[in-house]
Amino acid sequence: MSKRKPYVRSMDGWWKKNPYFVEYMIHESTALFVAAYVFILLVGVVRLGQGEAAWNAWLEALKSPLSVVCHLVLLAGAVYHTYSWFKILPITMPPVIVGGKKLAPEVLTGTALVVAAAAGLALLALVWRIAL
Amino acid sequence: MTKILKRSNAPIFWGLFGAGGMLSALFVPMMVFITGIAIPLGFLLPAGTMSYPKMLAFAQNFIGKGFIFAIISLSLWFAAHRVYHSLHEFGIHAGTGAKLLCYGIALAGTVVSASVLLRIGF
């Protein structure tokens, strides 16, 4: 075995030194919030498949104060995912040419955020319609 | 030329990531609000919105079933891909093990949701 101990620069907290990378780490971490919510939803689907008693137990569990607080945190994470997803859309998407000119990034992000808000409200309206 | 270039499987995972990221960006915030806040607190939406008969009917409806499956499955592929590629940022040299773990969880979620939704019927 080699006795060499080459110097390896530590990576601890490298991203904390630059606000750009702090934001990057926060927006990357939103995936964990989305995943956590989807797991809760997956449990709900499994419980729905098990019958009425199991489904009602799941609904009851969601009423606990801890669950509501967790969902407020998840909501913040999910909203930030939406915001950051569309903020980087001008970079991740091929350039949109309108009238021979490249569409400004702010216009693209702004339009996408309006579409996202409309999609959310449409979903709420649909749920409302099903409920009545 | 006899050597056949091996095709990369990266576009498949990237495609699932893009679809899941887009779908969750559009709908997950409102879904968190509905299922995790409004319904448990009895706020805004009518009582019984998520009652068993209503949700069973929603999950048996072709569109409802497809929506639930797409949200769960694609969001998990999105999260798995992002977490897998973020390991590098923490100095973890992601190998086959990490790849199997990340995408394996997404695959497991896909299989579980698909099997339950199919068993619920149409």
PDB file of C-alpha atoms in Angstrom:
ATOM      1  CA  MET A   1       0.000   0.000   0.000  1.00  0.00           C
ATOM      2  CA  SER A   2       1.256   3.425  -0.825  1.00  0.00           C
ATOM      3  CA  LYS A   3       2.378   5.686   2.027  1.00  0.00           C
ATOM      4  CA  ARG A   4       1.793   8.777  -0.094  1.00  0.00           C
ATOM      5  CA  LYS A   5      -0.740  11.184   1.239  1.00  0.00           C
ATOM      6  CA  PRO A   6      -1.467  13.537  -1.620  1.00  0.00           C
ATOM      7  CA  TYR A   7      -3.141  16.813  -0.711  1.00  0.00           C
ATOM      8  CA  VAL A   8      -6.778  16.831  -1.676  1.00  0.00           C
ATOM      9  CA  ARG A   9      -8.458  20.164  -1.290  1.00  0.00           C
ATOM     10  CA  SER A  10     -11.528  19.937   0.902  1.00  0.00           C
ATOM     11  CA  MET A  11     -14.850  20.576  -0.791  1.00  0.00           C
ATOM     12  CA  ASP A  12     -16.593  21.523   2.449  1.00  0.00           C
ATOM     13  CA  GLY A  13     -18.871  24.471   1.904  1.00  0.00           C
ATOM     14  CA  TRP A  14     -17.257  25.637  -1.357  1.00  0.00           C
ATOM     15  CA  TRP A  15     -20.594  26.942  -2.528  1.00  0.00           C
ATOM     16  CA  LYS A  16     -21.141  29.137   0.536  1.00  0.00           C
ATOM     17  CA  LYS A  17     -18.554  31.643  -0.672  1.00  0.00           C
ATOM     18  CA  ASN A  18     -20.521  32.790  -3.683  1.00  0.00           C
ATOM     19  CA  PRO A  19     -24.192  33.888  -3.610  1.00  0.00           C
ATOM     20  CA  TYR A  20     -24.649  32.466  -7.131  1.00  0.00           C
ATOM     21  CA  PHE A  21     -23.748  28.981  -5.919  1.00  0.00           C
ATOM     22  CA  VAL A  22     -25.789  29.374  -2.723  1.00  0.00           C
ATOM     23  CA  GLU A  23     -28.831  29.997  -4.909  1.00  0.00           C
ATOM     24  CA  TYR A  24     -27.799  27.074  -7.130  1.00  0.00           C
ATOM     25  CA  MET A  25     -27.651  24.709  -4.153  1.00  0.00           C
ATOM     26  CA  ILE A  26     -31.035  25.927  -2.883  1.00  0.00           C
ATOM     27  CA  HIS A  27     -32.728  25.479  -6.246  1.00  0.00           C
ATOM     28  CA  GLU A  28     -31.164  22.041  -6.744  1.00  0.00           C
ATOM     29  CA  SER A  29     -32.384  21.007  -3.264  1.00  0.00           C
ATOM     30  CA  THR A  30     -36.003  21.762  -4.205  1.00  0.00           C
ATOM     31  CA  ALA A  31     -35.993  18.334  -5.885  1.00  0.00           C
ATOM     32  CA  LEU A  32     -35.952  16.823  -2.372  1.00  0.00           C
ATOM     33  CA  PHE A  33     -39.070  18.792  -1.396  1.00  0.00           C
ATOM     34  CA  VAL A  34     -40.862  17.669  -4.555  1.00  0.00           C
ATOM     35  CA  ALA A  35     -39.779  14.061  -3.922  1.00  0.00           C
ATOM     36  CA  ALA A  36     -40.921  14.196  -0.275  1.00  0.00           C
ATOM     37  CA  TYR A  37     -44.377  15.388  -1.337  1.00  0.00           C
ATOM     38  CA  VAL A  38     -44.623  12.776  -4.077  1.00  0.00           C
ATOM     39  CA  PHE A  39     -43.840  10.045  -1.516  1.00  0.00           C
ATOM     40  CA  ILE A  40     -46.725  11.307   0.664  1.00  0.00           C
ATOM     41  CA  LEU A  41     -48.941  11.235  -2.433  1.00  0.00           C
ATOM     42  CA  LEU A  42     -47.733   7.723  -3.310  1.00  0.00           C
ATOM     43  CA  VAL A  43     -48.685   6.531   0.182  1.00  0.00           C
ATOM     44  CA  GLY A  44     -52.120   8.097  -0.439  1.00  0.00           C
ATOM     45  CA  VAL A  45     -52.521   6.193  -3.720  1.00  0.00           C
ATOM     46  CA  VAL A  46     -51.539   2.920  -2.009  1.00  0.00           C
ATOM     47  CA  ARG A  47     -54.033   3.640   0.815  1.00  0.00           C
ATOM     48  CA  LEU A  48     -56.751   4.435  -1.742  1.00  0.00           C
ATOM     49  CA  GLY A  49     -56.138   1.040  -3.295  1.00  0.00           C
ATOM     50  CA  GLN A  50     -56.572  -0.624   0.115  1.00  0.00           C
ATOM     51  CA  GLY A  51     -60.122   0.626   0.605  1.00  0.00           C
ATOM     52  CA  GLU A  52     -62.205   3.233   2.383  1.00  0.00           C
ATOM     53  CA  ALA A  53     -60.905   2.708   5.951  1.00  0.00           C
ATOM     54  CA  ALA A  54     -57.272   2.974   4.836  1.00  0.00           C
ATOM     55  CA  TRP A  55     -58.017   6.074   2.749  1.00  0.00           C
ATOM     56  CA  ASN A  56     -59.792   7.795   5.667  1.00  0.00           C
ATOM     57  CA  ALA A  57     -56.848   6.983   7.946  1.00  0.00           C
ATOM     58  CA  TRP A  58     -54.531   8.703   5.429  1.00  0.00           C
ATOM     59  CA  LEU A  59     -56.806  11.782   5.323  1.00  0.00           C
ATOM     60  CA  GLU A  60     -56.859  11.791   9.135  1.00  0.00           C
ATOM     61  CA  ALA A  61     -53.051  11.601   9.324  1.00  0.00           C
ATOM     62  CA  LEU A  62     -52.796  14.662   7.081  1.00  0.00           C
ATOM     63  CA  LYS A  63     -54.847  16.625   9.635  1.00  0.00           C
ATOM     64  CA  SER A  64     -52.160  16.452  12.331  1.00  0.00           C
ATOM     65  CA  PRO A  65     -50.539  19.827  13.077  1.00  0.00           C
ATOM     66  CA  LEU A  66     -47.111  18.364  12.280  1.00  0.00           C
ATOM     67  CA  SER A  67     -48.325  17.309   8.848  1.00  0.00           C
ATOM     68  CA  VAL A  68     -49.778  20.750   8.104  1.00  0.00           C
ATOM     69  CA  VAL A  69     -46.528  22.452   9.159  1.00  0.00           C
ATOM     70  CA  CYS A  70     -44.541  20.001   6.989  1.00  0.00           C
ATOM     71  CA  HIS A  71     -46.784  20.785   4.040  1.00  0.00           C
ATOM     72  CA  LEU A  72     -46.233  24.530   4.525  1.00  0.00           C
ATOM     73  CA  VAL A  73     -42.487  23.861   4.260  1.00  0.00           C
ATOM     74  CA  LEU A  74     -43.053  21.599   1.234  1.00  0.00           C
ATOM     75  CA  LEU A  75     -45.215  24.314  -0.332  1.00  0.00           C
ATOM     76  CA  ALA A  76     -42.381  26.842   0.027  1.00  0.00           C
ATOM     77  CA  GLY A  77     -39.969  24.344  -1.557  1.00  0.00           C
ATOM     78  CA  ALA A  78     -42.382  23.545  -4.387  1.00  0.00           C
ATOM     79  CA  VAL A  79     -43.037  27.219  -5.146  1.00  0.00           C
ATOM     80  CA  TYR A  80     -39.290  27.854  -5.244  1.00  0.00           C
ATOM     81  CA  HIS A  81     -38.896  24.903  -7.595  1.00  0.00           C
ATOM     82  CA  THR A  82     -41.455  26.479  -9.942  1.00  0.00           C
ATOM     83  CA  TYR A  83     -39.771  29.871  -9.762  1.00  0.00           C
ATOM     84  CA  SER A  84     -36.226  28.553 -10.291  1.00  0.00           C
ATOM     85  CA  TRP A  85     -37.286  26.051 -12.975  1.00  0.00           C
ATOM     86  CA  PHE A  86     -38.667  28.865 -15.100  1.00  0.00           C
ATOM     87  CA  LYS A  87     -35.873  31.272 -14.151  1.00  0.00           C
ATOM     88  CA  ILE A  88     -33.366  28.932 -15.832  1.00  0.00           C
ATOM     89  CA  LEU A  89     -35.734  28.161 -18.714  1.00  0.00           C
ATOM     90  CA  PRO A  90     -34.010  30.693 -21.018  1.00  0.00           C
ATOM     91  CA  ILE A  91     -30.778  28.706 -20.542  1.00  0.00           C
ATOM     92  CA  THR A  92     -32.237  25.210 -20.747  1.00  0.00           C
ATOM     93  CA  MET A  93     -34.471  25.867 -23.745  1.00  0.00           C
ATOM     94  CA  PRO A  94     -33.401  26.526 -27.359  1.00  0.00           C
ATOM     95  CA  PRO A  95     -33.571  30.261 -28.136  1.00  0.00           C
ATOM     96  CA  VAL A  96     -37.023  31.496 -29.104  1.00  0.00           C
ATOM     97  CA  ILE A  97     -36.853  33.800 -32.117  1.00  0.00           C
ATOM     98  CA  VAL A  98     -39.666  36.328 -32.487  1.00  0.00           C
ATOM     99  CA  GLY A  99     -39.548  38.740 -35.425  1.00  0.00           C
ATOM    100  CA  GLY A 100     -35.898  37.860 -36.143  1.00  0.00           C
ATOM    101  CA  LYS A 101     -34.845  38.703 -32.595  1.00  0.00           C
ATOM    102  CA  LYS A 102     -34.113  36.467 -29.658  1.00  0.00           C
ATOM    103  CA  LEU A 103     -36.802  36.692 -27.004  1.00  0.00           C
ATOM    104  CA  ALA A 104     -35.498  38.378 -23.834  1.00  0.00           C
ATOM    105  CA  PRO A 105     -34.938  35.954 -20.916  1.00  0.00           C
ATOM    106  CA  GLU A 106     -37.199  38.005 -18.620  1.00  0.00           C
ATOM    107  CA  VAL A 107     -40.077  37.752 -21.103  1.00  0.00           C
ATOM    108  CA  LEU A 108     -39.677  33.983 -21.350  1.00  0.00           C
ATOM    109  CA  THR A 109     -39.473  33.524 -17.562  1.00  0.00           C
ATOM    110  CA  GLY A 110     -42.365  35.930 -16.949  1.00  0.00           C
ATOM    111  CA  THR A 111     -44.606  34.219 -19.511  1.00  0.00           C
ATOM    112  CA  ALA A 112     -43.776  30.786 -18.101  1.00  0.00           C
ATOM    113  CA  LEU A 113     -44.587  31.924 -14.556  1.00  0.00           C
ATOM    114  CA  VAL A 114     -47.948  33.278 -15.723  1.00  0.00           C
ATOM    115  CA  VAL A 115     -48.631  29.920 -17.433  1.00  0.00           C
ATOM    116  CA  ALA A 116     -47.650  28.089 -14.216  1.00  0.00           C
ATOM    117  CA  ALA A 117     -49.995  30.245 -12.126  1.00  0.00           C
ATOM    118  CA  ALA A 118     -52.787  29.614 -14.644  1.00  0.00           C
ATOM    119  CA  ALA A 119     -52.106  25.856 -14.549  1.00  0.00           C
ATOM    120  CA  GLY A 120     -52.325  25.848 -10.743  1.00  0.00           C
ATOM    121  CA  LEU A 121     -55.581  27.828 -10.747  1.00  0.00           C
ATOM    122  CA  ALA A 122     -57.040  25.594 -13.476  1.00  0.00           C
ATOM    123  CA  LEU A 123     -56.257  22.572 -11.295  1.00  0.00           C
ATOM    124  CA  LEU A 124     -57.943  24.226  -8.304  1.00  0.00           C
ATOM    125  CA  ALA A 125     -61.004  25.049 -10.441  1.00  0.00           C
ATOM    126  CA  LEU A 126     -61.151  21.459 -11.694  1.00  0.00           C
ATOM    127  CA  VAL A 127     -60.969  20.056  -8.151  1.00  0.00           C
ATOM    128  CA  TRP A 128     -63.705  22.476  -7.155  1.00  0.00           C
ATOM    129  CA  ARG A 129     -65.892  21.244 -10.039  1.00  0.00           C
ATOM    130  CA  ILE A 130     -65.352  17.619  -9.059  1.00  0.00           C
ATOM    131  CA  ALA A 131     -66.191  18.478  -5.435  1.00  0.00           C
ATOM    132  CA  LEU A 132     -69.567  20.053  -6.194  1.00  0.00           C
TER     133      LEU A 132
ATOM    134  CA  MET B   1     -15.394   0.352 -39.727  1.00  0.00           C
ATOM    135  CA  THR B   2     -16.291  -2.611 -37.595  1.00  0.00           C
ATOM    136  CA  LYS B   3     -16.619  -0.926 -34.242  1.00  0.00           C
ATOM    137  CA  ILE B   4     -20.187   0.036 -33.404  1.00  0.00           C
ATOM    138  CA  LEU B   5     -20.476   3.130 -31.265  1.00  0.00           C
ATOM    139  CA  LYS B   6     -22.381   2.482 -28.077  1.00  0.00           C
ATOM    140  CA  ARG B   7     -25.392   4.694 -27.762  1.00  0.00           C
ATOM    141  CA  SER B   8     -25.634   6.776 -24.606  1.00  0.00           C
ATOM    142  CA  ASN B   9     -28.667   6.269 -22.395  1.00  0.00           C
ATOM    143  CA  ALA B  10     -28.306   9.820 -21.031  1.00  0.00           C
ATOM    144  CA  PRO B  11     -31.024  11.383 -23.265  1.00  0.00           C
ATOM    145  CA  ILE B  12     -33.663   9.057 -21.767  1.00  0.00           C
ATOM    146  CA  PHE B  13     -32.890  10.133 -18.201  1.00  0.00           C
ATOM    147  CA  TRP B  14     -32.545  13.750 -19.244  1.00  0.00           C
ATOM    148  CA  GLY B  15     -35.904  13.586 -21.014  1.00  0.00           C
ATOM    149  CA  LEU B  16     -37.612  12.133 -17.944  1.00  0.00           C
ATOM    150  CA  PHE B  17     -35.926  14.829 -15.826  1.00  0.00           C
ATOM    151  CA  GLY B  18     -37.191  17.590 -18.104  1.00  0.00           C
ATOM    152  CA  ALA B  19     -40.730  16.218 -18.244  1.00  0.00           C
ATOM    153  CA  GLY B  20     -40.893  15.685 -14.476  1.00  0.00           C
ATOM    154  CA  GLY B  21     -39.377  19.071 -13.678  1.00  0.00           C
ATOM    155  CA  MET B  22     -41.867  20.800 -15.965  1.00  0.00           C
ATOM    156  CA  LEU B  23     -44.912  18.892 -14.720  1.00  0.00           C
ATOM    157  CA  SER B  24     -44.013  19.396 -11.057  1.00  0.00           C
ATOM    158  CA  ALA B  25     -43.268  23.092 -11.649  1.00  0.00           C
ATOM    159  CA  LEU B  26     -46.758  23.525 -13.101  1.00  0.00           C
ATOM    160  CA  PHE B  27     -48.847  21.489 -10.658  1.00  0.00           C
ATOM    161  CA  VAL B  28     -47.049  20.439  -7.461  1.00  0.00           C
ATOM    162  CA  PRO B  29     -47.383  23.751  -5.559  1.00  0.00           C
ATOM    163  CA  MET B  30     -51.177  23.740  -5.987  1.00  0.00           C
ATOM    164  CA  MET B  31     -51.348  20.021  -5.171  1.00  0.00           C
ATOM    165  CA  VAL B  32     -49.413  20.551  -1.919  1.00  0.00           C
ATOM    166  CA  PHE B  33     -51.811  23.351  -1.055  1.00  0.00           C
ATOM    167  CA  ILE B  34     -54.920  21.268  -1.838  1.00  0.00           C
ATOM    168  CA  THR B  35     -54.015  17.897  -0.289  1.00  0.00           C
ATOM    169  CA  GLY B  36     -51.752  19.053   2.532  1.00  0.00           C
ATOM    170  CA  ILE B  37     -53.261  22.366   3.671  1.00  0.00           C
ATOM    171  CA  ALA B  38     -56.716  23.234   2.304  1.00  0.00           C
ATOM    172  CA  ILE B  39     -58.341  19.791   2.711  1.00  0.00           C
ATOM    173  CA  PRO B  40     -56.924  18.947   6.196  1.00  0.00           C
ATOM    174  CA  LEU B  41     -57.857  22.392   7.534  1.00  0.00           C
ATOM    175  CA  GLY B  42     -61.277  22.390   5.843  1.00  0.00           C
ATOM    176  CA  PHE B  43     -60.318  25.633   4.186  1.00  0.00           C
ATOM    177  CA  LEU B  44     -61.569  26.997   0.831  1.00  0.00           C
ATOM    178  CA  LEU B  45     -62.664  23.699  -0.757  1.00  0.00           C
ATOM    179  CA  PRO B  46     -66.070  22.114   0.000  1.00  0.00           C
ATOM    180  CA  ALA B  47     -66.184  19.398   2.684  1.00  0.00           C
ATOM    181  CA  GLY B  48     -65.837  15.917   1.248  1.00  0.00           C
ATOM    182  CA  THR B  49     -63.817  17.066  -1.761  1.00  0.00           C
ATOM    183  CA  MET B  50     -61.379  14.207  -1.207  1.00  0.00           C
ATOM    184  CA  SER B  51     -63.888  11.681   0.130  1.00  0.00           C
ATOM    185  CA  TYR B  52     -63.314   8.018  -0.734  1.00  0.00           C
ATOM    186  CA  PRO B  53     -66.024   7.740  -3.437  1.00  0.00           C
ATOM    187  CA  LYS B  54     -64.837  10.948  -5.153  1.00  0.00           C
ATOM    188  CA  MET B  55     -61.153  10.043  -5.098  1.00  0.00           C
ATOM    189  CA  LEU B  56     -61.850   6.453  -6.177  1.00  0.00           C
ATOM    190  CA  ALA B  57     -63.863   7.788  -9.120  1.00  0.00           C
ATOM    191  CA  PHE B  58     -61.009  10.211  -9.927  1.00  0.00           C
ATOM    192  CA  ALA B  59     -58.438   7.410  -9.836  1.00  0.00           C
ATOM    193  CA  GLN B  60     -60.683   5.206 -11.998  1.00  0.00           C
ATOM    194  CA  ASN B  61     -61.155   7.932 -14.579  1.00  0.00           C
ATOM    195  CA  PHE B  62     -58.727   7.569 -17.461  1.00  0.00           C
ATOM    196  CA  ILE B  63     -57.520  11.194 -17.271  1.00  0.00           C
ATOM    197  CA  GLY B  64     -57.408  11.243 -13.465  1.00  0.00           C
ATOM    198  CA  LYS B  65     -55.440   8.022 -13.395  1.00  0.00           C
ATOM    199  CA  GLY B  66     -53.006   9.305 -16.000  1.00  0.00           C
ATOM    200  CA  PHE B  67     -52.531  12.572 -14.114  1.00  0.00           C
ATOM    201  CA  ILE B  68     -51.777  10.852 -10.785  1.00  0.00           C
ATOM    202  CA  PHE B  69     -49.367   8.445 -12.474  1.00  0.00           C
ATOM    203  CA  ALA B  70     -47.568  11.171 -14.448  1.00  0.00           C
ATOM    204  CA  ILE B  71     -47.154  13.429 -11.404  1.00  0.00           C
ATOM    205  CA  ILE B  72     -45.790  10.662  -9.183  1.00  0.00           C
ATOM    206  CA  SER B  73     -43.603   8.863 -11.696  1.00  0.00           C
ATOM    207  CA  LEU B  74     -42.132  11.792 -13.628  1.00  0.00           C
ATOM    208  CA  SER B  75     -41.524  13.905 -10.495  1.00  0.00           C
ATOM    209  CA  LEU B  76     -39.567  10.993  -8.999  1.00  0.00           C
ATOM    210  CA  TRP B  77     -37.448  10.635 -12.165  1.00  0.00           C
ATOM    211  CA  PHE B  78     -36.837  14.378 -12.051  1.00  0.00           C
ATOM    212  CA  ALA B  79     -35.756  14.302  -8.392  1.00  0.00           C
ATOM    213  CA  ALA B  80     -33.624  11.174  -8.865  1.00  0.00           C
ATOM    214  CA  HIS B  81     -31.749  12.700 -11.784  1.00  0.00           C
ATOM    215  CA  ARG B  82     -31.144  15.973  -9.974  1.00  0.00           C
ATOM    216  CA  VAL B  83     -29.984  14.327  -6.750  1.00  0.00           C
ATOM    217  CA  TYR B  84     -27.732  11.935  -8.678  1.00  0.00           C
ATOM    218  CA  HIS B  85     -26.005  14.771 -10.512  1.00  0.00           C
ATOM    219  CA  SER B  86     -25.759  16.897  -7.336  1.00  0.00           C
ATOM    220  CA  LEU B  87     -23.672  14.264  -5.531  1.00  0.00           C
ATOM    221  CA  HIS B  88     -20.663  15.580  -7.432  1.00  0.00           C
ATOM    222  CA  GLU B  89     -21.187  18.968  -5.763  1.00  0.00           C
ATOM    223  CA  PHE B  90     -20.577  17.348  -2.378  1.00  0.00           C
ATOM    224  CA  GLY B  91     -17.385  15.625  -3.471  1.00  0.00           C
ATOM    225  CA  ILE B  92     -19.070  12.246  -3.924  1.00  0.00           C
ATOM    226  CA  HIS B  93     -17.858  10.499  -7.044  1.00  0.00           C
ATOM    227  CA  ALA B  94     -21.128   9.003  -8.108  1.00  0.00           C
ATOM    228  CA  GLY B  95     -20.754   5.548  -9.556  1.00  0.00           C
ATOM    229  CA  THR B  96     -23.004   2.693 -10.519  1.00  0.00           C
ATOM    230  CA  GLY B  97     -24.190   2.204  -6.933  1.00  0.00           C
ATOM    231  CA  ALA B  98     -25.436   5.783  -6.575  1.00  0.00           C
ATOM    232  CA  LYS B  99     -27.018   5.592 -10.008  1.00  0.00           C
ATOM    233  CA  LEU B 100     -28.860   2.377  -9.143  1.00  0.00           C
ATOM    234  CA  LEU B 101     -30.030   3.837  -5.827  1.00  0.00           C
ATOM    235  CA  CYS B 102     -31.324   7.144  -7.280  1.00  0.00           C
ATOM    236  CA  TYR B 103     -32.974   5.779 -10.402  1.00  0.00           C
ATOM    237  CA  GLY B 104     -33.990   2.607  -8.547  1.00  0.00           C
ATOM    238  CA  ILE B 105     -36.149   4.633  -6.150  1.00  0.00           C
ATOM    239  CA  ALA B 106     -37.785   6.393  -9.114  1.00  0.00           C
ATOM    240  CA  LEU B 107     -38.368   3.050 -10.825  1.00  0.00           C
ATOM    241  CA  ALA B 108     -39.829   1.550  -7.630  1.00  0.00           C
ATOM    242  CA  GLY B 109     -42.229   4.511  -7.275  1.00  0.00           C
ATOM    243  CA  THR B 110     -43.230   4.129 -10.916  1.00  0.00           C
ATOM    244  CA  VAL B 111     -43.928   0.401 -10.541  1.00  0.00           C
ATOM    245  CA  VAL B 112     -45.844   0.786  -7.249  1.00  0.00           C
ATOM    246  CA  SER B 113     -48.043   3.644  -8.507  1.00  0.00           C
ATOM    247  CA  ALA B 114     -48.691   1.902 -11.836  1.00  0.00           C
ATOM    248  CA  SER B 115     -49.660  -1.395 -10.204  1.00  0.00           C
ATOM    249  CA  VAL B 116     -51.984   0.246  -7.640  1.00  0.00           C
ATOM    250  CA  LEU B 117     -53.625   2.436 -10.280  1.00  0.00           C
ATOM    251  CA  LEU B 118     -54.145  -0.537 -12.585  1.00  0.00           C
ATOM    252  CA  ARG B 119     -55.602  -2.619  -9.744  1.00  0.00           C
ATOM    253  CA  ILE B 120     -58.059   0.185  -8.860  1.00  0.00           C
ATOM    254  CA  GLY B 121     -59.598  -0.455 -12.277  1.00  0.00           C
ATOM    255  CA  PHE B 122     -61.235   1.736 -14.887  1.00  0.00           C
TER     256      PHE B 122
END
